[in-house]
PDB file of C-alpha atoms in Angstrom:
ATOM      1  CA  MET A 201     -48.813  92.977 -57.764  1.00  0.00           C
ATOM      2  CA  TRP A 202     -46.876  94.898 -55.150  1.00  0.00           C
ATOM      3  CA  GLN A 203     -48.072  98.301 -53.956  1.00  0.00           C
ATOM      4  CA  GLU A 204     -46.742 100.672 -51.337  1.00  0.00           C
ATOM      5  CA  THR A 205     -48.923 103.215 -49.572  1.00  0.00           C
ATOM      6  CA  ASP A 206     -48.112 105.736 -46.857  1.00  0.00           C
ATOM      7  CA  SER A 207     -50.601 107.582 -44.671  1.00  0.00           C
ATOM      8  CA  VAL A 208     -47.894 108.956 -42.391  1.00  0.00           C
ATOM      9  CA  ALA A 209     -46.659 111.913 -44.431  1.00  0.00           C
ATOM     10  CA  GLY A 210     -42.929 112.411 -44.217  1.00  0.00           C
ATOM     11  CA  ASN A 211     -42.431 109.252 -42.165  1.00  0.00           C
ATOM     12  CA  PRO A 212     -38.645 108.653 -42.505  1.00  0.00           C
ATOM     13  CA  ALA A 213     -38.418 105.095 -41.175  1.00  0.00           C
ATOM     14  CA  PRO A 214     -40.898 102.806 -39.480  1.00  0.00           C
ATOM     15  CA  GLY A 215     -40.626 102.201 -35.746  1.00  0.00           C
ATOM     16  CA  ILE A 216     -41.804  98.616 -36.146  1.00  0.00           C
ATOM     17  CA  VAL A 217     -42.218  96.148 -38.971  1.00  0.00           C
ATOM     18  CA  VAL A 218     -45.157  93.749 -39.031  1.00  0.00           C
ATOM     19  CA  SER A 219     -45.883  90.867 -41.418  1.00  0.00           C
ATOM     20  CA  ALA A 220     -49.575  90.235 -42.059  1.00  0.00           C
ATOM     21  CA  ALA A 221     -51.766  87.922 -44.114  1.00  0.00           C
ATOM     22  CA  ALA A 222     -54.781  88.928 -46.173  1.00  0.00           C
ATOM     23  CA  ILE A 223     -56.688  85.638 -46.098  1.00  0.00           C
ATOM     24  CA  ILE A 224     -59.918  85.800 -48.072  1.00  0.00           C
ATOM     25  CA  GLU A 225     -62.446  82.983 -48.170  1.00  0.00           C
ATOM     26  CA  GLU A 226     -65.947  83.147 -49.596  1.00  0.00           C
ATOM     27  CA  GLY A 227     -65.540  86.882 -50.195  1.00  0.00           C
ATOM     28  CA  ARG A 228     -64.595  87.722 -46.620  1.00  0.00           C
ATOM     29  CA  LEU A 229     -61.288  88.773 -45.027  1.00  0.00           C
ATOM     30  CA  LEU A 230     -59.987  86.999 -41.923  1.00  0.00           C
ATOM     31  CA  ILE A 231     -59.377  89.432 -39.051  1.00  0.00           C
ATOM     32  CA  VAL A 232     -58.228  88.926 -35.471  1.00  0.00           C
ATOM     33  CA  SER A 233     -58.243  90.854 -32.205  1.00  0.00           C
ATOM     34  CA  LYS A 234     -55.653  90.586 -29.466  1.00  0.00           C
ATOM     35  CA  LYS A 235     -56.231  90.102 -25.750  1.00  0.00           C
ATOM     36  CA  ALA A 236     -54.396  93.406 -25.161  1.00  0.00           C
ATOM     37  CA  ALA A 237     -57.046  95.267 -27.228  1.00  0.00           C
ATOM     38  CA  PRO A 238     -60.026  92.997 -27.964  1.00  0.00           C
ATOM     39  CA  GLU A 239     -62.031  95.881 -29.456  1.00  0.00           C
ATOM     40  CA  VAL A 240     -59.598  96.387 -32.388  1.00  0.00           C
ATOM     41  CA  PHE A 241     -59.282  93.959 -35.298  1.00  0.00           C
ATOM     42  CA  TYR A 242     -56.163  93.441 -37.436  1.00  0.00           C
ATOM     43  CA  LEU A 243     -54.889  91.089 -40.077  1.00  0.00           C
ATOM     44  CA  PRO A 244     -53.272  87.991 -38.572  1.00  0.00           C
ATOM     45  CA  GLY A 245     -49.488  88.170 -38.334  1.00  0.00           C
ATOM     46  CA  GLY A 246     -46.805  89.757 -36.215  1.00  0.00           C
ATOM     47  CA  LYS A 247     -43.317  91.169 -35.872  1.00  0.00           C
ATOM     48  CA  PRO A 248     -40.330  89.301 -37.303  1.00  0.00           C
ATOM     49  CA  GLU A 249     -37.777  88.067 -34.777  1.00  0.00           C
ATOM     50  CA  PRO A 250     -34.092  88.976 -35.333  1.00  0.00           C
ATOM     51  CA  GLY A 251     -32.796  87.263 -38.463  1.00  0.00           C
ATOM     52  CA  GLU A 252     -36.276  86.214 -39.572  1.00  0.00           C
ATOM     53  CA  SER A 253     -37.655  87.249 -42.979  1.00  0.00           C
ATOM     54  CA  ALA A 254     -41.135  88.730 -43.350  1.00  0.00           C
ATOM     55  CA  GLU A 255     -42.350  85.445 -44.844  1.00  0.00           C
ATOM     56  CA  GLU A 256     -40.789  83.322 -42.085  1.00  0.00           C
ATOM     57  CA  ALA A 257     -42.354  85.563 -39.426  1.00  0.00           C
ATOM     58  CA  LEU A 258     -45.769  85.254 -41.034  1.00  0.00           C
ATOM     59  CA  ILE A 259     -45.580  81.463 -41.267  1.00  0.00           C
ATOM     60  CA  ARG A 260     -44.562  81.268 -37.586  1.00  0.00           C
ATOM     61  CA  GLU A 261     -47.215  83.736 -36.423  1.00  0.00           C
ATOM     62  CA  LEU A 262     -50.038  82.033 -38.332  1.00  0.00           C
ATOM     63  CA  ASP A 263     -49.085  78.713 -36.742  1.00  0.00           C
ATOM     64  CA  GLU A 264     -48.836  80.203 -33.221  1.00  0.00           C
ATOM     65  CA  GLU A 265     -51.950  82.385 -33.378  1.00  0.00           C
ATOM     66  CA  LEU A 266     -54.303  80.388 -35.608  1.00  0.00           C
ATOM     67  CA  GLY A 267     -52.893  76.852 -35.855  1.00  0.00           C
ATOM     68  CA  VAL A 268     -52.706  77.113 -39.665  1.00  0.00           C
ATOM     69  CA  THR A 269     -50.058  76.923 -42.358  1.00  0.00           C
ATOM     70  CA  PRO A 270     -50.314  79.465 -45.177  1.00  0.00           C
ATOM     71  CA  THR A 271     -50.671  78.251 -48.749  1.00  0.00           C
ATOM     72  CA  GLU A 272     -50.050  80.258 -51.907  1.00  0.00           C
ATOM     73  CA  LEU A 273     -48.233  83.032 -49.994  1.00  0.00           C
ATOM     74  CA  ALA A 274     -47.663  86.058 -52.267  1.00  0.00           C
ATOM     75  CA  PRO A 275     -46.559  89.649 -51.547  1.00  0.00           C
ATOM     76  CA  LEU A 276     -49.360  92.218 -51.893  1.00  0.00           C
ATOM     77  CA  ALA A 277     -48.295  95.583 -50.459  1.00  0.00           C
ATOM     78  CA  GLN A 278     -46.312  97.531 -47.902  1.00  0.00           C
ATOM     79  CA  VAL A 279     -48.409  99.962 -45.895  1.00  0.00           C
ATOM     80  CA  GLN A 280     -47.044 102.673 -43.641  1.00  0.00           C
ATOM     81  CA  ASP A 281     -49.216 103.933 -40.802  1.00  0.00           C
ATOM     82  CA  VAL A 282     -49.196 104.248 -37.024  1.00  0.00           C
ATOM     83  CA  ALA A 283     -49.438 101.040 -34.974  1.00  0.00           C
ATOM     84  CA  VAL A 284     -52.581 101.241 -32.854  1.00  0.00           C
ATOM     85  CA  LEU A 285     -51.251  99.592 -29.690  1.00  0.00           C
ATOM     86  CA  GLU A 286     -47.722 100.978 -29.722  1.00  0.00           C
ATOM     87  CA  GLY A 287     -48.559 104.426 -31.134  1.00  0.00           C
ATOM     88  CA  VAL A 288     -45.378 104.401 -33.261  1.00  0.00           C
ATOM     89  CA  PRO A 289     -44.791 104.393 -37.028  1.00  0.00           C
ATOM     90  CA  MET A 290     -45.289 100.966 -38.559  1.00  0.00           C
ATOM     91  CA  ARG A 291     -44.452  99.303 -41.860  1.00  0.00           C
ATOM     92  CA  LEU A 292     -47.027  96.595 -42.505  1.00  0.00           C
ATOM     93  CA  ILE A 293     -45.884  94.000 -45.042  1.00  0.00           C
ATOM     94  CA  VAL A 294     -49.034  92.355 -46.403  1.00  0.00           C
ATOM     95  CA  PHE A 295     -49.163  89.015 -48.185  1.00  0.00           C
ATOM     96  CA  THR A 296     -52.136  87.256 -49.708  1.00  0.00           C
ATOM     97  CA  ALA A 297     -52.464  83.689 -48.509  1.00  0.00           C
ATOM     98  CA  GLY A 298     -54.702  80.710 -48.335  1.00  0.00           C
ATOM     99  CA  ILE A 299     -54.742  78.485 -45.256  1.00  0.00           C
ATOM    100  CA  ASP A 300     -54.609  74.718 -44.924  1.00  0.00           C
ATOM    101  CA  ARG A 301     -57.383  74.332 -42.311  1.00  0.00           C
ATOM    102  CA  ALA A 302     -60.001  76.247 -40.347  1.00  0.00           C
ATOM    103  CA  PRO A 303     -58.342  78.835 -38.080  1.00  0.00           C
ATOM    104  CA  ARG A 304     -58.768  78.930 -34.299  1.00  0.00           C
ATOM    105  CA  ALA A 305     -57.825  81.799 -32.000  1.00  0.00           C
ATOM    106  CA  ALA A 306     -54.819  80.880 -29.803  1.00  0.00           C
ATOM    107  CA  ALA A 307     -51.817  82.503 -28.083  1.00  0.00           C
ATOM    108  CA  GLU A 308     -52.415  86.264 -27.664  1.00  0.00           C
ATOM    109  CA  LEU A 309     -55.607  86.369 -29.741  1.00  0.00           C
ATOM    110  CA  ALA A 310     -58.956  87.228 -28.170  1.00  0.00           C
ATOM    111  CA  ALA A 311     -61.147  86.533 -31.217  1.00  0.00           C
ATOM    112  CA  LEU A 312     -61.269  86.052 -34.946  1.00  0.00           C
ATOM    113  CA  GLY A 313     -63.862  86.987 -37.511  1.00  0.00           C
ATOM    114  CA  TRP A 314     -64.522  87.363 -41.211  1.00  0.00           C
ATOM    115  CA  THR A 315     -65.364  90.742 -42.741  1.00  0.00           C
ATOM    116  CA  SER A 316     -66.361  92.216 -46.068  1.00  0.00           C
ATOM    117  CA  GLY A 317     -64.737  95.451 -44.915  1.00  0.00           C
ATOM    118  CA  SER A 318     -68.091  97.230 -44.869  1.00  0.00           C
ATOM    119  CA  ASP A 319     -70.014  95.234 -42.265  1.00  0.00           C
ATOM    120  CA  ARG A 320     -70.286  95.427 -38.464  1.00  0.00           C
ATOM    121  CA  TYR A 321     -66.513  94.899 -38.147  1.00  0.00           C
ATOM    122  CA  ALA A 322     -65.645  97.971 -40.277  1.00  0.00           C
ATOM    123  CA  PRO A 323     -65.544 100.483 -37.382  1.00  0.00           C
ATOM    124  CA  LEU A 324     -63.482  98.022 -35.304  1.00  0.00           C
ATOM    125  CA  LEU A 325     -60.723  97.593 -37.885  1.00  0.00           C
ATOM    126  CA  ALA A 326     -57.313  99.102 -37.109  1.00  0.00           C
ATOM    127  CA  PRO A 327     -56.842 102.272 -39.194  1.00  0.00           C
ATOM    128  CA  ALA A 328     -54.176 100.754 -41.470  1.00  0.00           C
ATOM    129  CA  ILE A 329     -56.537  97.874 -42.282  1.00  0.00           C
ATOM    130  CA  ARG A 330     -59.706  99.970 -42.654  1.00  0.00           C
ATOM    131  CA  ASN A 331     -58.152 102.899 -44.558  1.00  0.00           C
ATOM    132  CA  GLN A 332     -55.498 101.195 -46.669  1.00  0.00           C
ATOM    133  CA  VAL A 333     -55.600  97.394 -46.852  1.00  0.00           C
ATOM    134  CA  VAL A 334     -59.359  96.918 -47.358  1.00  0.00           C
ATOM    135  CA  PRO A 335     -59.549  99.578 -50.121  1.00  0.00           C
ATOM    136  CA  LEU A 336     -56.492  98.017 -51.804  1.00  0.00           C
ATOM    137  CA  LEU A 337     -58.102  94.570 -51.693  1.00  0.00           C
ATOM    138  CA  VAL A 338     -61.327  96.004 -53.142  1.00  0.00           C
ATOM    139  CA  ARG A 339     -59.468  97.889 -55.927  1.00  0.00           C
ATOM    140  CA  SER A 340     -57.526  94.699 -56.689  1.00  0.00           C
ATOM    141  CA  GLY A 341     -60.744  92.706 -57.026  1.00  0.00           C
ATOM    142  CA  LEU A 342     -59.767  90.392 -54.169  1.00  0.00           C
ATOM    143  CA  LEU A 343     -62.526  91.619 -51.823  1.00  0.00           C
ATOM    144  CA  ALA A 344     -66.017  92.740 -52.812  1.00  0.00           C
ATOM    145  CA  GLY A 345     -66.118  95.487 -50.155  1.00  0.00           C
TER     146      GLY A 345
END
C-alpha cells in the first residue's frame, strides 16, 4: 500500500526530502529525538545524500543512528508537511520496516522511545508524525492507536 498525503496546501515542491522508518514492535512505534531538539520526536531516518536512493539513505541512517539493519523494508506513504527544525516544506518518504536487533540511540540522537501514538509521547511528536503518519498507521491496522 502506498499513500500520499499533503497538509501543506498548494505546496509546489518540497524543500527537503527525508526517508523514515515506521518500525512497530509489540504494538508500539519506534520514535527518536535529536540532540538539536530533544523535546520533539520523529521517526528514525534522515536525508538522502547526493546519488543515494530513499531506501539506501534509510539503511545508512538506521545503522548510524540506531545500530540496526532494517528487515522487510516496504514503502508505506509519502507525506508532505513542514520540517520542524528547518521550517521548510518537507517530503517524508515513509517505509515500514523490522529491525535485526534492539536499537540504541547514537550519532545525533538524544533519545528513543516506543509510542502507541496516543500516550505521553503524543504531544511531543513532530506534526507530520502526529497528524499524518500515526493516523495512517492506525487506519492501516499497523498501529492500535
